[in-house]
């Protein structure tokens, strides 16, 4: 194909398959939608809002459902003179409670009056927030905090906001909190003073089954692809593959999107089952690569040591051998050398995540048990992920440390 000629056979609107796209209507989530409507009803009644805790695995529609239902509530309340609703949305990923409160304050302010994310005491920043909320036009402010599990133990915000009316002496404005979370264990770890208010109303989003994913994919495919570029079998297969694996709509949509791009790249006129299977493999690889990248540097160094031994054909290797290379890498990248026991712990954690394979090389009574370690995933995936770690980039470019 000529560069930049229109690749018009496959995608009609590719952006519909991107994560940033929110459909107008959620498929297969009527029960959760009804729960949400019930939980938010007090706002439509101009009464005191309830706090809502929404949880479920990644990619099951929590964020989009919340956006859609709040949009519906906003439209409905336009009709009522005694309700003026303001919703504020903050994603907590990689943020502390302090950063989030600062951002909440700034959503009420013009850019010239924004406060900086340092320089005020925490209690002062909360006071700013109560002042802003009290003086805003709205009768009801709903604060949505998405991905609250990344706040970790720093959950003061989840205590303060549901109590805004009493702590901040608010007289004019009602405040409600919606907390969204994809790690249910996080709820169990919250302090009881937080759970007792935040979890007034809980809504659980379960994983989707293959049929539900099929319906979600069909809705997207109708908009995203040209008629005839994709058939029902392809959608069914993509739904089944994601259904068996994660039950995540994001995963299913990613597979379909990737299958479409493969078909386009090959100049095919339609997406086939083979494209879907190849797409599934590629999506899985990119998930693994992301998980590898997200590991801390010390784990990267341990992985690097095992990779070097693999390259030198010395794997599976015993932990002493790995430790020897590990020490050299630490020297090279100027990292603290941890004890052999700590490195062994890291190796075992990597094995638990299936990145490393452990074999039991039983030497009989005399030799006792000894374990050997090797990579359990494609070496290129590991090397790519390690290259993305700034501290290891130069080391991975150089000659292998195990070939001596
Ligand atoms: N029921 C549904 N109907 C249509 N699209 C859906 C549905 N559920 C999820 N999706 C789509 O799947 C993707 C992931 O959904 P969403 O972002 O809402 O997941 P999430 O539960 O918030 O995940 P995370 O915990 O990772 O933030 C989005 O593109 C969304 O539009
Ligand atoms: Mg989300």
Short mmCIF file of C-alpha atoms and ligand atoms in Angstrom, two decimals:
data_model
loop_
_atom_site.label_atom_id
_atom_site.label_comp_id
_atom_site.label_asym_id
_atom_site.label_seq_id
_atom_site.Cartn_x
_atom_site.Cartn_y
_atom_site.Cartn_z
CA UNK A 1 0.00 0.00 0.00
CA UNK A 2 1.22 3.51 -0.74
CA UNK A 3 2.12 5.39 2.43
CA UNK A 4 -0.82 7.39 3.77
CA UNK A 5 -3.29 6.12 1.22
CA UNK A 6 -6.66 5.65 2.95
CA UNK A 7 -6.77 2.25 4.68
CA UNK A 8 -10.50 2.19 4.32
CA UNK A 9 -11.42 -1.48 4.29
CA UNK A 10 -11.31 -2.25 8.00
CA UNK A 11 -11.85 0.64 10.42
CA UNK A 12 -14.62 3.16 10.03
CA UNK A 13 -13.98 4.83 13.45
CA UNK A 14 -10.96 3.34 15.13
CA UNK A 15 -11.12 5.70 18.13
CA UNK A 16 -14.22 3.83 19.35
CA UNK A 17 -11.86 1.01 20.33
CA UNK A 18 -9.55 3.18 22.38
CA UNK A 19 -9.65 3.29 26.16
CA UNK A 20 -10.49 6.98 26.23
CA UNK A 21 -13.80 6.36 24.47
CA UNK A 22 -16.95 6.14 26.62
CA UNK A 23 -20.00 4.58 24.96
CA UNK A 24 -23.39 6.30 25.41
CA UNK A 25 -24.85 3.18 26.87
CA UNK A 26 -23.38 0.36 28.92
CA UNK A 27 -24.33 -3.14 27.85
CA UNK A 28 -25.20 -5.92 30.29
CA UNK A 29 -24.96 -3.75 33.41
CA UNK A 30 -28.61 -3.03 34.13
CA UNK A 31 -28.51 -4.40 37.67
CA UNK A 32 -25.48 -2.33 38.66
CA UNK A 33 -27.04 0.71 36.99
CA UNK A 34 -30.22 0.26 39.04
CA UNK A 35 -28.12 -0.05 42.22
CA UNK A 36 -26.38 3.18 41.32
CA UNK A 37 -29.66 4.97 40.62
CA UNK A 38 -31.01 3.84 43.97
CA UNK A 39 -27.86 4.99 45.74
CA UNK A 40 -27.99 8.43 44.12
CA UNK A 41 -31.75 8.92 44.50
CA UNK A 42 -31.40 11.13 47.63
CA UNK A 43 -29.70 13.76 45.46
CA UNK A 44 -32.62 13.83 43.04
CA UNK A 45 -34.81 14.28 46.14
CA UNK A 46 -32.69 17.28 47.21
CA UNK A 47 -31.78 15.36 50.31
CA UNK A 48 -28.46 14.31 51.93
CA UNK A 49 -26.40 12.11 49.53
CA UNK A 50 -25.12 8.69 50.46
CA UNK A 51 -21.49 7.74 50.10
CA UNK A 52 -20.89 4.96 47.64
CA UNK A 53 -18.11 2.42 47.38
CA UNK A 54 -17.74 0.81 43.94
CA UNK A 55 -15.46 -2.16 43.47
CA UNK A 56 -14.58 -4.85 40.95
CA UNK A 57 -11.62 -6.07 38.89
CA UNK A 58 -9.97 -3.98 36.25
CA UNK A 59 -11.85 -3.35 32.98
CA UNK A 60 -15.35 -4.26 34.16
CA UNK A 61 -17.00 -0.88 33.57
CA UNK A 62 -16.74 0.88 36.94
CA UNK A 63 -15.41 4.17 35.60
CA UNK A 64 -17.68 4.31 32.59
CA UNK A 65 -20.79 3.28 34.53
CA UNK A 66 -20.10 6.02 37.06
CA UNK A 67 -19.66 8.62 34.35
CA UNK A 68 -22.82 7.56 32.56
CA UNK A 69 -25.06 7.40 35.64
CA UNK A 70 -23.79 10.73 36.96
CA UNK A 71 -24.53 12.23 33.53
CA UNK A 72 -28.08 10.90 33.78
CA UNK A 73 -28.44 12.30 37.28
CA UNK A 74 -27.17 15.68 36.13
CA UNK A 75 -29.71 15.76 33.29
CA UNK A 76 -32.54 14.76 35.62
CA UNK A 77 -31.68 17.38 38.24
CA UNK A 78 -31.74 20.18 35.66
CA UNK A 79 -35.51 19.91 36.03
CA UNK A 80 -35.50 20.64 39.76
CA UNK A 81 -35.05 24.16 41.11
CA UNK A 82 -33.86 22.99 44.49
CA UNK A 83 -30.97 20.84 43.23
CA UNK A 84 -27.88 22.21 41.59
CA UNK A 85 -25.39 19.37 41.20
CA UNK A 86 -21.63 19.68 40.78
CA UNK A 87 -19.48 16.58 40.27
CA UNK A 88 -15.72 16.61 40.66
CA UNK A 89 -13.64 13.70 39.42
CA UNK A 90 -10.09 12.95 40.49
CA UNK A 91 -8.04 9.90 39.65
CA UNK A 92 -5.87 9.00 42.64
CA UNK A 93 -3.30 6.93 40.77
CA UNK A 94 0.22 7.86 41.89
CA UNK A 95 -1.10 10.59 44.16
CA UNK A 96 -1.09 11.13 47.89
CA UNK A 97 -4.19 12.26 49.80
CA UNK A 98 -2.58 15.70 50.02
CA UNK A 99 -2.15 15.96 46.23
CA UNK A 100 -5.74 14.92 45.70
CA UNK A 101 -7.15 17.52 48.13
CA UNK A 102 -5.03 20.18 46.45
CA UNK A 103 -6.41 19.19 43.10
CA UNK A 104 -9.96 19.26 44.48
CA UNK A 105 -9.44 22.82 45.70
CA UNK A 106 -8.03 23.84 42.33
CA UNK A 107 -10.99 22.49 40.38
CA UNK A 108 -12.99 25.32 41.98
CA UNK A 109 -10.41 27.98 41.22
CA UNK A 110 -9.31 29.86 38.13
CA UNK A 111 -5.80 29.04 36.98
CA UNK A 112 -4.35 32.26 38.44
CA UNK A 113 -5.71 31.42 41.91
CA UNK A 114 -4.69 27.78 42.06
CA UNK A 115 -2.75 26.66 45.13
CA UNK A 116 0.53 24.84 44.70
CA UNK A 117 0.93 21.24 45.74
CA UNK A 118 3.42 22.17 48.45
CA UNK A 119 3.61 24.95 50.97
CA UNK A 120 0.35 24.67 52.89
CA UNK A 121 -0.32 22.46 55.88
CA UNK A 122 -2.72 19.61 55.28
CA UNK A 123 -5.32 21.11 57.58
CA UNK A 124 -5.12 24.43 55.73
CA UNK A 125 -5.70 22.70 52.39
CA UNK A 126 -8.80 21.02 53.80
CA UNK A 127 -10.03 24.39 55.03
CA UNK A 128 -9.59 25.79 51.53
CA UNK A 129 -11.65 22.90 50.22
CA UNK A 130 -14.50 23.43 52.68
CA UNK A 131 -14.51 27.15 51.86
CA UNK A 132 -14.71 26.46 48.15
CA UNK A 133 -17.47 23.92 48.55
CA UNK A 134 -19.51 26.14 50.86
CA UNK A 135 -19.23 29.16 48.59
CA UNK A 136 -19.87 27.41 45.28
CA UNK A 137 -23.25 27.74 43.61
CA UNK A 138 -24.12 24.06 43.88
CA UNK A 139 -26.49 22.61 46.46
CA UNK A 140 -24.86 19.18 46.07
CA UNK A 141 -21.23 18.36 45.39
CA UNK A 142 -20.37 14.76 44.50
CA UNK A 143 -16.67 13.97 44.71
CA UNK A 144 -15.63 10.94 42.69
CA UNK A 145 -12.28 9.46 43.62
CA UNK A 146 -11.26 6.84 41.08
CA UNK A 147 -8.61 4.19 41.77
CA UNK A 148 -8.56 4.91 45.51
CA UNK A 149 -6.57 1.74 46.20
CA UNK A 150 -3.43 3.59 45.13
CA UNK A 151 -3.82 5.89 48.15
CA UNK A 152 -2.64 2.90 50.21
CA UNK A 153 -2.70 3.55 53.94
CA UNK A 154 -2.90 7.26 53.39
CA UNK A 155 -6.70 7.27 53.58
CA UNK A 156 -7.38 10.47 55.56
CA UNK A 157 -9.19 11.89 52.54
CA UNK A 158 -11.68 9.05 52.61
CA UNK A 159 -12.41 9.95 56.21
CA UNK A 160 -12.62 13.70 55.74
CA UNK A 161 -14.80 14.06 52.66
CA UNK A 162 -17.79 12.04 53.87
CA UNK A 163 -17.68 14.19 57.03
CA UNK A 164 -17.23 17.46 55.16
CA UNK A 165 -20.53 18.90 56.34
CA UNK A 166 -19.72 18.53 60.03
CA UNK A 167 -15.93 19.04 59.90
CA UNK A 168 -16.19 22.03 57.57
CA UNK A 169 -19.36 23.42 59.17
CA UNK A 170 -21.07 23.49 55.81
CA UNK A 171 -24.56 24.92 55.81
CA UNK A 172 -25.27 25.55 52.16
CA UNK A 173 -23.89 22.49 50.43
CA UNK A 174 -24.31 18.72 50.74
CA UNK A 175 -21.31 16.55 49.94
CA UNK A 176 -21.25 12.93 48.78
CA UNK A 177 -18.28 10.72 48.00
CA UNK A 178 -18.04 7.96 45.42
CA UNK A 179 -14.89 5.85 45.87
CA UNK A 180 -13.93 3.47 43.08
CA UNK A 181 -11.47 0.67 43.64
CA UNK A 182 -10.27 -2.42 41.80
CA UNK A 183 -8.73 -4.26 44.69
CA UNK A 184 -11.34 -5.57 47.07
CA UNK A 185 -8.74 -6.41 49.70
CA UNK A 186 -8.21 -2.67 49.92
CA UNK A 187 -11.62 -2.35 51.53
CA UNK A 188 -10.69 -4.82 54.26
CA UNK A 189 -7.53 -2.84 54.96
CA UNK A 190 -9.36 0.47 55.44
CA UNK A 191 -9.75 1.77 58.95
CA UNK A 192 -13.21 1.12 60.44
CA UNK A 193 -13.82 4.87 60.71
CA UNK A 194 -13.46 5.08 56.92
CA UNK A 195 -15.49 1.99 56.02
CA UNK A 196 -18.38 2.98 58.26
CA UNK A 197 -19.05 6.09 56.15
CA UNK A 198 -17.58 5.45 52.71
CA UNK A 199 -19.20 2.03 52.42
CA UNK A 200 -22.74 3.18 53.24
CA UNK A 201 -23.75 1.81 49.89
CA UNK A 202 -21.61 -0.75 48.04
CA UNK A 203 -21.85 -1.70 44.39
CA UNK A 204 -19.91 -4.66 43.07
CA UNK A 205 -18.99 -5.07 39.42
CA UNK A 206 -18.28 -8.73 38.65
CA UNK A 207 -16.25 -10.02 35.70
CA UNK A 208 -18.10 -10.46 32.39
CA UNK A 209 -18.72 -13.86 30.85
CA UNK A 210 -18.09 -14.65 27.19
CA UNK A 211 -21.67 -13.82 26.12
CA UNK A 212 -21.66 -10.46 27.86
CA UNK A 213 -18.30 -9.61 26.31
CA UNK A 214 -19.73 -10.64 22.93
CA UNK A 215 -22.56 -8.12 23.36
CA UNK A 216 -20.13 -5.37 24.41
CA UNK A 217 -17.88 -6.10 21.44
CA UNK A 218 -20.79 -6.12 19.04
CA UNK A 219 -21.84 -2.65 20.19
CA UNK A 220 -18.30 -1.34 19.57
CA UNK A 221 -17.75 -3.23 16.34
CA UNK A 222 -20.87 -1.77 14.74
CA UNK A 223 -19.35 1.68 15.02
CA UNK A 224 -15.68 0.86 14.72
CA UNK A 225 -15.61 -1.38 11.64
CA UNK A 226 -17.05 -1.18 8.16
CA UNK A 227 -19.91 -3.58 7.51
CA UNK A 228 -18.44 -6.79 6.17
CA UNK A 229 -15.01 -6.17 7.69
CA UNK A 230 -15.82 -8.33 10.67
CA UNK A 231 -18.18 -11.25 11.19
CA UNK A 232 -19.99 -12.65 14.21
CA UNK A 233 -17.57 -15.55 14.59
CA UNK A 234 -14.68 -13.16 15.12
CA UNK A 235 -16.53 -11.23 17.81
CA UNK A 236 -17.59 -14.42 19.53
CA UNK A 237 -14.02 -15.70 19.54
CA UNK A 238 -12.58 -12.46 20.95
CA UNK A 239 -15.28 -12.47 23.67
CA UNK A 240 -14.60 -16.12 24.50
CA UNK A 241 -10.83 -15.61 24.77
CA UNK A 242 -11.13 -12.60 27.08
CA UNK A 243 -13.96 -14.28 29.02
CA UNK A 244 -11.85 -17.34 29.83
CA UNK A 245 -8.92 -15.23 30.85
CA UNK A 246 -9.91 -12.03 32.66
CA UNK A 247 -13.61 -11.22 32.14
CA UNK A 248 -12.48 -7.67 31.38
CA UNK A 249 -14.19 -5.61 28.68
CA UNK A 250 -11.00 -3.61 28.22
CA UNK A 251 -9.12 -6.81 27.47
CA UNK A 252 -11.77 -7.97 24.98
CA UNK A 253 -11.81 -4.60 23.21
CA UNK A 254 -8.00 -4.57 23.07
CA UNK A 255 -8.00 -7.97 21.36
CA UNK A 256 -10.56 -6.84 18.79
CA UNK A 257 -8.67 -3.61 18.15
CA UNK A 258 -5.37 -5.41 17.74
CA UNK A 259 -6.98 -7.97 15.39
CA UNK A 260 -8.23 -5.08 13.25
CA UNK A 261 -4.80 -3.47 13.08
CA UNK A 262 -3.21 -6.79 12.09
CA UNK A 263 -5.77 -7.20 9.29
CA UNK A 264 -5.11 -3.65 8.14
CA UNK A 265 -1.37 -4.11 8.17
CA UNK A 266 -1.69 -7.22 6.03
CA UNK A 267 -3.96 -5.40 3.60
CA UNK A 268 -6.72 -7.94 4.30
CA UNK A 269 -10.32 -7.05 3.47
CA UNK A 270 -11.73 -8.59 6.65
CA UNK A 271 -10.70 -9.60 10.15
CA UNK A 272 -10.39 -13.38 10.58
CA UNK A 273 -10.15 -15.81 13.50
CA UNK A 274 -6.41 -16.05 12.90
CA UNK A 275 -6.05 -12.32 13.38
CA UNK A 276 -7.92 -12.62 16.67
CA UNK A 277 -5.72 -15.44 17.94
CA UNK A 278 -2.55 -13.58 17.01
CA UNK A 279 -3.99 -10.42 18.61
CA UNK A 280 -4.69 -12.27 21.83
CA UNK A 281 -1.07 -13.41 21.98
CA UNK A 282 0.22 -9.90 21.40
CA UNK A 283 -2.12 -8.34 23.96
CA UNK A 284 -1.05 -10.92 26.53
CA UNK A 285 2.59 -10.16 25.80
CA UNK A 286 2.10 -6.47 26.27
CA UNK A 287 0.35 -7.08 29.59
CA UNK A 288 3.30 -9.20 30.76
CA UNK A 289 5.78 -6.62 29.54
CA UNK A 290 3.95 -3.92 31.47
CA UNK A 291 3.98 -6.05 34.63
CA UNK A 292 7.71 -6.59 34.16
CA UNK A 293 8.30 -2.88 33.73
CA UNK A 294 6.34 -2.09 36.87
CA UNK A 295 8.65 -4.20 39.06
CA UNK A 296 11.06 -2.32 41.37
CA UNK A 297 14.69 -1.89 40.28
CA UNK A 298 16.01 -4.55 42.68
CA UNK A 299 13.73 -7.13 41.04
CA UNK A 300 14.92 -5.92 37.65
CA UNK A 301 18.52 -6.53 38.71
CA UNK A 302 17.69 -10.06 39.85
CA UNK A 303 15.88 -10.70 36.55
CA UNK A 304 18.83 -9.27 34.70
CA UNK A 305 21.17 -11.72 36.41
CA UNK A 306 18.98 -14.67 35.39
CA UNK A 307 18.71 -13.30 31.84
CA UNK A 308 22.49 -13.00 31.58
CA UNK A 309 22.84 -16.65 32.66
CA UNK A 310 20.22 -17.68 30.09
CA UNK A 311 22.12 -15.88 27.36
CA UNK A 312 25.34 -17.62 28.35
CA UNK A 313 23.57 -20.99 28.32
CA UNK A 314 24.19 -21.36 32.03
CA UNK A 315 20.53 -21.57 33.10
CA UNK A 316 18.90 -23.18 35.02
CA UNK A 317 21.31 -21.81 37.59
CA UNK A 318 21.66 -22.15 41.33
CA UNK A 319 21.05 -19.22 43.57
CA UNK A 320 24.74 -18.72 44.41
CA UNK A 321 25.53 -18.32 40.73
CA UNK A 322 22.69 -15.85 40.31
CA UNK A 323 23.84 -13.97 43.36
CA UNK A 324 27.37 -13.66 41.92
CA UNK A 325 26.04 -11.99 38.77
CA UNK A 326 23.58 -9.95 40.81
CA UNK A 327 26.46 -8.44 42.80
CA UNK A 328 28.29 -7.50 39.60
CA UNK A 329 25.21 -5.82 38.14
CA UNK A 330 24.69 -3.86 41.35
CA UNK A 331 28.28 -2.63 41.06
CA UNK A 332 27.76 -1.65 37.48
CA UNK A 333 24.54 0.28 38.02
CA UNK A 334 25.52 1.62 41.42
CA UNK A 335 22.71 -0.08 43.36
CA UNK A 336 22.83 -1.29 46.95
CA UNK A 337 23.85 -4.95 47.19
CA UNK A 338 21.23 -6.80 49.21
CA UNK A 339 21.87 -9.99 51.17
CA UNK A 340 21.67 -13.39 49.52
CA UNK A 341 18.51 -14.13 51.49
CA UNK A 342 16.79 -10.99 50.21
CA UNK A 343 17.74 -11.88 46.65
CA UNK A 344 16.36 -15.37 47.19
CA UNK A 345 13.09 -13.82 48.37
CA UNK A 346 12.93 -11.73 45.23
CA UNK A 347 13.59 -14.80 43.10
CA UNK A 348 10.74 -16.61 44.81
CA UNK A 349 8.42 -13.66 44.31
CA UNK A 350 9.32 -13.58 40.61
CA UNK A 351 8.58 -17.31 40.52
CA UNK A 352 5.18 -16.69 42.12
CA UNK A 353 4.40 -14.28 39.31
CA UNK A 354 5.50 -16.97 36.84
CA UNK A 355 8.36 -14.90 35.46
CA UNK A 356 10.91 -17.38 36.78
CA UNK A 357 10.72 -21.15 36.79
CA UNK A 358 12.05 -23.10 39.76
CA UNK A 359 13.27 -26.65 39.28
CA UNK A 360 14.05 -28.99 42.07
CA UNK A 361 17.33 -30.68 41.23
CA UNK A 362 17.16 -33.46 43.77
CA UNK A 363 20.63 -34.78 44.56
CA UNK A 364 19.44 -37.70 46.69
CA UNK A 365 20.26 -38.12 50.34
CA UNK A 366 23.87 -37.09 50.09
CA UNK A 367 23.40 -33.93 48.06
CA UNK A 368 20.11 -32.83 49.65
CA UNK A 369 17.73 -30.58 47.79
CA UNK A 370 18.83 -27.78 45.63
CA UNK A 371 16.80 -25.46 43.52
CA UNK A 372 17.66 -24.03 40.16
CA UNK A 373 16.19 -21.03 38.45
CA UNK A 374 15.55 -20.09 34.84
CA UNK A 375 13.40 -17.65 32.90
CA UNK A 376 9.83 -18.77 32.39
CA UNK A 377 8.98 -16.18 29.73
CA UNK A 378 10.32 -15.06 26.42
CA UNK A 379 13.79 -13.56 26.88
CA UNK A 380 13.12 -10.70 24.43
CA UNK A 381 10.15 -9.56 26.51
CA UNK A 382 12.37 -9.40 29.58
CA UNK A 383 15.17 -7.58 27.79
CA UNK A 384 12.71 -4.98 26.45
CA UNK A 385 11.25 -4.41 29.89
CA UNK A 386 14.71 -4.10 31.48
CA UNK A 387 15.80 -1.58 28.87
CA UNK A 388 12.91 0.61 29.96
CA UNK A 389 14.42 0.86 33.48
CA UNK A 390 16.64 3.95 33.39
CA UNK A 391 19.17 2.47 35.77
CA UNK A 392 19.58 -0.71 33.77
CA UNK A 393 19.51 0.69 30.26
CA UNK A 394 23.26 1.00 29.88
CA UNK A 395 24.00 -2.32 31.53
CA UNK A 396 21.62 -4.20 29.21
CA UNK A 397 23.28 -2.60 26.20
CA UNK A 398 26.74 -3.85 27.19
CA UNK A 399 28.29 -7.33 26.93
CA UNK A 400 26.72 -10.04 29.04
CA UNK A 401 28.15 -10.33 32.54
CA UNK A 402 27.76 -14.09 32.59
CA UNK A 403 30.08 -14.78 29.68
CA UNK A 404 33.36 -14.87 31.50
N1 LIG B 1 -20.89 -2.85 30.02
C1 LIG B 1 -20.12 -2.25 29.13
N2 LIG B 1 -20.62 -1.86 27.93
C2 LIG B 1 -19.81 -1.25 27.03
N3 LIG B 1 -18.52 -0.97 27.24
C3 LIG B 1 -17.96 -1.36 28.40
C4 LIG B 1 -18.74 -2.00 29.41
N4 LIG B 1 -17.95 -2.25 30.48
C5 LIG B 1 -16.75 -1.80 30.16
N5 LIG B 1 -16.73 -1.26 28.92
C6 LIG B 1 -15.57 -0.67 28.25
O1 LIG B 1 -14.41 -1.35 28.71
C7 LIG B 1 -13.35 -0.45 29.00
C8 LIG B 1 -12.99 -0.52 30.47
O2 LIG B 1 -14.07 -0.03 31.26
P1 LIG B 1 -13.82 0.93 32.50
O3 LIG B 1 -12.72 1.88 32.19
O4 LIG B 1 -15.10 1.50 32.93
O5 LIG B 1 -13.30 -0.18 33.53
P2 LIG B 1 -12.94 -0.04 35.08
O6 LIG B 1 -13.77 -1.04 35.78
O7 LIG B 1 -13.04 1.38 35.50
O8 LIG B 1 -11.43 -0.54 35.08
P3 LIG B 1 -10.17 -0.04 35.99
O9 LIG B 1 -10.38 -0.66 37.34
O10 LIG B 1 -9.00 -0.62 35.29
O11 LIG B 1 -10.19 1.44 36.01
C9 LIG B 1 -13.86 0.91 28.56
O12 LIG B 1 -13.45 1.14 27.24
C10 LIG B 1 -15.37 0.77 28.64
O13 LIG B 1 -16.01 1.65 27.73
MG1 LIG B 2 -11.54 2.79 35.99
#
